[in-house]
Coordinates of C-alpha atoms in Angstrom, one line a residue:
M792 CA 25.7 17.7 19.0
I793 CA 27.6 14.8 20.8
I794 CA 24.9 15.7 23.7
N795 CA 22.2 15.6 21.1
F796 CA 23.5 12.4 19.8
F797 CA 23.5 10.3 23.1
R798 CA 19.8 11.7 24.0
Y799 CA 18.4 10.3 20.9
Y800 CA 20.0 6.9 21.6
L801 CA 18.8 7.1 25.1
N802 CA 15.3 7.8 24.1
L803 CA 15.5 5.2 21.8
A804 CA 16.7 2.6 24.1
T805 CA 13.9 3.9 26.8
T806 CA 11.3 3.0 24.0
K807 CA 12.4 0.1 23.1
T808 CA 12.7 -1.0 26.7
K809 CA 8.5 -0.2 27.0
Y810 CA 8.0 -2.3 24.0
E811 CA 10.0 -5.4 25.2
T812 CA 7.1 -5.6 28.0
Y813 CA 4.7 -6.7 25.0
R814 CA 5.4 -10.1 23.1
P815 CA 4.7 -9.5 19.4
K816 CA 2.8 -11.7 18.1
K817 CA 4.6 -13.4 14.7
F818 CA 1.6 -14.9 13.1
L819 CA 0.4 -10.9 12.9
G820 CA 3.3 -9.8 11.5
Q821 CA 3.9 -7.7 14.4
N822 CA 7.3 -5.3 13.9
F823 CA 6.6 -2.1 16.2
L824 CA 8.4 0.9 14.9
T825 CA 10.6 2.4 18.1
D826 CA 11.5 5.8 16.5
E827 CA 9.9 8.7 17.6
N828 CA 11.2 10.9 14.7
L829 CA 10.6 8.4 11.9
A830 CA 7.2 8.0 13.2
K831 CA 6.5 12.3 13.0
K832 CA 8.1 11.9 9.8
I833 CA 5.6 9.5 8.2
V834 CA 2.7 11.1 9.9
N835 CA 3.5 14.4 8.0
S836 CA 3.9 12.5 4.7
L837 CA 0.5 12.2 4.6
E838 CA -0.5 15.9 4.9
I839 CA -3.6 15.9 6.9
T840 CA -5.8 18.6 7.3
S841 CA -8.5 18.9 10.3
G842 CA -11.1 18.0 7.7
D843 CA -9.5 14.8 6.9
T844 CA -10.8 11.3 7.5
V845 CA -8.0 9.1 8.4
V846 CA -7.6 5.4 8.8
E847 CA -4.7 3.5 10.2
I848 CA -4.1 0.2 9.8
G849 CA -2.6 -1.8 12.7
P850 CA -1.7 0.8 15.1
G851 CA 0.0 -1.4 17.3
K852 CA 1.6 0.3 20.5
G853 CA 0.6 3.6 19.2
V854 CA 3.6 5.4 17.9
L855 CA 2.2 6.8 15.0
T856 CA -1.6 7.2 16.5
K857 CA -0.3 9.6 19.1
Y858 CA 0.9 11.9 16.2
L859 CA -2.1 11.2 14.1
E860 CA -5.1 11.7 16.8
P861 CA -4.5 15.6 17.3
L862 CA -4.6 16.3 13.6
T863 CA -8.1 15.1 12.8
D864 CA -11.6 14.7 14.6
D865 CA -12.3 11.9 12.3
F866 CA -9.9 9.1 12.7
F867 CA -10.2 5.3 12.6
A868 CA -7.6 2.5 13.4
V869 CA -8.1 -0.9 12.7
E870 CA -6.7 -3.3 14.9
L871 CA -6.9 -7.3 14.7
D872 CA -5.1 -7.6 18.1
R873 CA -7.5 -8.0 21.0
H874 CA -4.9 -6.8 23.7
I875 CA -3.9 -3.9 22.0
V876 CA -7.4 -2.7 20.8
E877 CA -8.2 -2.8 24.8
E878 CA -5.3 -0.6 25.5
L879 CA -5.9 1.9 22.8
K880 CA -9.6 2.1 24.3
Q881 CA -8.4 2.8 27.6
K882 CA -6.0 5.3 26.4
Y883 CA -7.8 7.4 23.6
R884 CA -11.7 6.5 25.0
D885 CA -14.2 7.8 22.2
R886 CA -11.3 10.1 20.4
I887 CA -10.8 7.3 18.0
N888 CA -13.1 5.1 16.3
L889 CA -11.4 1.7 16.7
I890 CA -12.5 -1.2 14.4
H891 CA -11.4 -4.6 16.1
K892 CA -10.7 -6.6 12.4
D893 CA -8.3 -7.6 9.8
F894 CA -8.3 -4.7 7.3
L895 CA -8.9 -7.1 4.3
K896 CA -12.3 -7.8 6.2
V897 CA -13.4 -4.4 6.8
S898 CA -16.1 -2.6 4.4
I899 CA -14.9 0.6 4.0
E900 CA -18.5 1.7 3.1
D901 CA -20.3 -0.1 6.0
D902 CA -17.3 0.3 8.8
I903 CA -16.4 3.5 7.6
I904 CA -17.6 5.8 5.3
S905 CA -21.0 5.5 6.8
R906 CA -19.8 6.2 10.3
R907 CA -17.2 9.4 9.3
K908 CA -18.1 12.8 10.4
N909 CA -16.2 14.3 7.4
K910 CA -17.0 14.4 3.5
G911 CA -14.6 13.7 0.7
R912 CA -12.4 10.8 0.0
I913 CA -10.6 9.2 3.2
K914 CA -6.7 9.0 3.6
I915 CA -4.8 5.7 5.0
I916 CA -1.8 5.2 6.7
G917 CA 0.2 2.2 8.5
N918 CA 3.0 0.3 9.3
I919 CA 1.3 -2.8 7.6
P920 CA 2.0 -6.6 8.3
Y921 CA 4.7 -7.2 5.4
N922 CA 3.1 -11.1 4.8
I923 CA -0.1 -9.2 3.2
T924 CA 1.4 -6.0 1.9
T925 CA 0.3 -6.8 -1.8
E926 CA -3.3 -7.7 -0.6
I927 CA -3.7 -4.5 1.0
I928 CA -2.4 -2.6 -1.5
F929 CA -4.7 -4.1 -4.0
R930 CA -7.8 -3.9 -1.7
M931 CA -7.0 0.0 -1.7
T932 CA -6.9 -0.1 -5.7
E933 CA -10.3 -1.6 -5.8
K934 CA -11.7 0.9 -3.5
R935 CA -9.6 4.2 -5.0
N936 CA -12.7 6.1 -5.7
L937 CA -12.8 6.4 -1.8
I938 CA -9.6 7.0 -1.1
S939 CA -7.4 10.0 -1.9
S940 CA -3.8 9.1 -0.8
A941 CA -2.2 6.5 1.4
V942 CA 1.1 6.3 3.2
L943 CA 2.6 2.8 4.1
M944 CA 5.4 0.8 5.5
M945 CA 6.6 -2.1 3.6
Q946 CA 9.6 -4.2 2.8
K947 CA 12.3 -2.2 0.5
E948 CA 12.0 -4.7 -2.3
V949 CA 8.4 -4.6 -2.5
A950 CA 8.4 -0.8 -2.7
R951 CA 11.1 -1.1 -5.2
R952 CA 8.9 -3.3 -7.3
L953 CA 5.6 -1.5 -7.5
T954 CA 7.4 1.9 -7.9
S955 CA 9.5 0.4 -11.1
S956 CA 9.7 1.9 -14.5
P957 CA 9.7 0.0 -18.0
G958 CA 12.8 -1.5 -19.0
T959 CA 13.8 -1.8 -15.4
K960 CA 14.5 -5.5 -14.0
D961 CA 12.2 -4.9 -11.1
Y962 CA 8.9 -3.9 -13.8
G963 CA 6.2 -6.5 -13.8
I964 CA 3.1 -7.5 -13.1
L965 CA 2.7 -5.7 -9.5
A966 CA 4.2 -2.5 -11.2
V967 CA 1.4 -2.4 -14.3
L968 CA -1.6 -3.2 -11.8
I969 CA -0.3 -0.9 -9.0
Q970 CA 0.3 1.9 -11.3
L971 CA -2.9 1.7 -13.3
Y972 CA -4.9 3.1 -10.6
S973 CA -2.4 4.7 -8.3
V974 CA 0.9 7.2 -8.4
P975 CA 3.1 5.3 -5.8
K976 CA 6.2 7.2 -4.6
I977 CA 9.6 5.8 -2.3
L978 CA 9.6 8.4 0.3
F979 CA 12.6 7.0 2.5
N980 CA 13.9 4.0 3.5
V981 CA 13.7 2.5 7.5
P982 CA 16.6 0.6 9.0
P983 CA 15.9 -2.6 10.9
E984 CA 17.0 -1.1 14.0
A985 CA 14.1 1.2 14.3
F986 CA 11.8 -1.8 14.8
F987 CA 11.2 -4.2 17.7
P988 CA 11.6 -6.8 16.9
K989 CA 14.2 -6.3 14.2
P990 CA 13.1 -7.4 10.8
R991 CA 15.6 -8.9 8.7
V992 CA 14.9 -6.5 5.4
V993 CA 15.2 -2.7 5.1
S994 CA 11.9 -1.0 4.8
S995 CA 10.8 1.5 2.9
V996 CA 7.7 4.2 3.2
V997 CA 5.7 4.7 0.4
R998 CA 3.2 7.2 -0.8
F999 CA 0.2 6.6 -3.0
D1000 CA -2.1 9.1 -4.8
F1001 CA -5.1 8.0 -6.0
P1002 CA -6.3 10.3 -9.0
E1003 CA -10.1 10.5 -9.4
N1004 CA -11.7 8.7 -12.6
I1005 CA -8.7 7.1 -13.8
H1006 CA -9.0 4.0 -16.3
N1007 CA -12.2 3.5 -14.9
E1008 CA -13.9 2.4 -18.4
I1009 CA -11.1 -0.4 -19.1
D1010 CA -12.2 -4.1 -18.3
Y1011 CA -10.2 -4.9 -15.5
G1012 CA -10.4 -8.5 -15.7
L1013 CA -9.2 -8.9 -19.1
L1014 CA -6.3 -6.4 -18.6
C1015 CA -5.0 -8.4 -15.5
E1016 CA -5.2 -11.4 -17.5
V1017 CA -3.5 -9.8 -20.7
V1018 CA -0.8 -8.4 -18.2
K1019 CA -0.5 -11.6 -16.6
K1020 CA -0.1 -13.6 -19.7
S1021 CA 2.6 -11.0 -20.9
F1022 CA 5.1 -11.3 -18.3
G1023 CA 4.4 -15.2 -17.6
K1024 CA 7.0 -15.8 -20.8
R1025 CA 9.1 -12.5 -19.5
R1026 CA 12.0 -13.1 -22.0
K1027 CA 9.8 -13.4 -25.2
T1028 CA 8.2 -11.4 -26.9
M1029 CA 4.7 -10.4 -26.6
R1030 CA 3.8 -12.4 -29.9
N1031 CA 4.9 -15.5 -28.2
S1032 CA 3.7 -14.5 -24.8
L1033 CA -0.2 -14.3 -26.0
K1034 CA 0.3 -17.0 -28.7
E1035 CA -2.1 -19.4 -26.8
F1036 CA -4.4 -16.5 -25.1
F1037 CA -5.4 -15.1 -28.4
I1038 CA -6.0 -18.6 -30.0
E1039 CA -8.2 -19.1 -26.9
K1040 CA -10.0 -16.0 -27.1
E1041 CA -10.1 -16.3 -31.0
I1042 CA -8.5 -12.9 -31.6
H1043 CA -6.7 -11.7 -34.6
Q1044 CA -3.6 -10.4 -33.7
D1045 CA -3.1 -9.0 -37.6
K1046 CA -6.0 -6.8 -36.7
I1047 CA -4.3 -5.1 -33.9
E1048 CA -2.3 -1.9 -34.6
F1049 CA 0.5 -3.1 -32.3
D1050 CA 4.3 -4.2 -32.6
F1051 CA 4.1 -7.6 -31.1
N1052 CA 7.8 -8.1 -31.5
R1053 CA 8.4 -6.2 -28.4
R1054 CA 8.9 -7.6 -24.9
P1055 CA 6.3 -7.2 -22.3
E1056 CA 9.1 -5.4 -19.9
S1057 CA 9.4 -2.7 -22.5
L1058 CA 5.4 -1.5 -22.2
S1059 CA 4.0 1.8 -20.1
V1060 CA 1.1 1.1 -18.3
E1061 CA -0.6 3.2 -20.8
E1062 CA 0.3 0.9 -23.4
F1063 CA -0.9 -2.1 -21.8
V1064 CA -4.3 -0.2 -21.5
N1065 CA -4.3 0.6 -25.1
L1066 CA -3.7 -3.0 -26.0
T1067 CA -6.5 -4.4 -23.8
R1068 CA -8.9 -1.9 -25.3
E1069 CA -8.1 -3.2 -28.9
I1070 CA -8.3 -7.0 -27.5
A1071 CA -11.7 -5.8 -26.1
K1072 CA -13.0 -5.0 -29.6
Q1073 CA -13.1 -8.8 -30.7
I1074 CA -14.3 -10.1 -27.6

């Protein structure tokens, strides 16, 4: 047992030495995962089958990539760093479809769907830049009909907020809008020591499942407005939070069957959906 312990840390030290020969770019949010065991655990969490189209966001030095590539013949990797793209091209040749772009600027339809070999919805995985975590997640929800599931590494605090339940202090706009179209679940936490360079925060690996055709009939723009107005005055009742909004939209509150004396953090996602449907009837 002691021998295995020292072998683990020897391998970790060797891996980190390799990463130190490359200077991570802070403006790209690069914190490379160096723990091989965690890399395998993350990849296994996506539950990939041979018929899946898999997209990795930000492969970096390829710690996840090398475990992903043998699992599917339809593998895409999106990377913005030109030097890393060249390294991956040399290593994997035509076994990976490399997309040299910012993921937020990738057209999933044109860059991936039109070029893939397999049918069905795609799966996404990545140790994503923490400074654009919410943008990436919202991008996935926009394209939810094309995505079946995703496994992403992110800051623990963000993971806690987007998976929070009604009645908790972390429950808010992010949780409602993400849980509207997906089922997020924290799988496990990752310490700063598992990265190079070490981030100042603990990370979490989160799995998202996107049920098909869920809430597609709802007016998403209106729901966003209702949710944001509601939590804009978090400690007030829904009656006070939505008062100005109702006046502006000429909505009669008394015609809506709802307890407006409740506070926003007590409402479930479904209750926000139902409230939005009732409001939409008067617009």
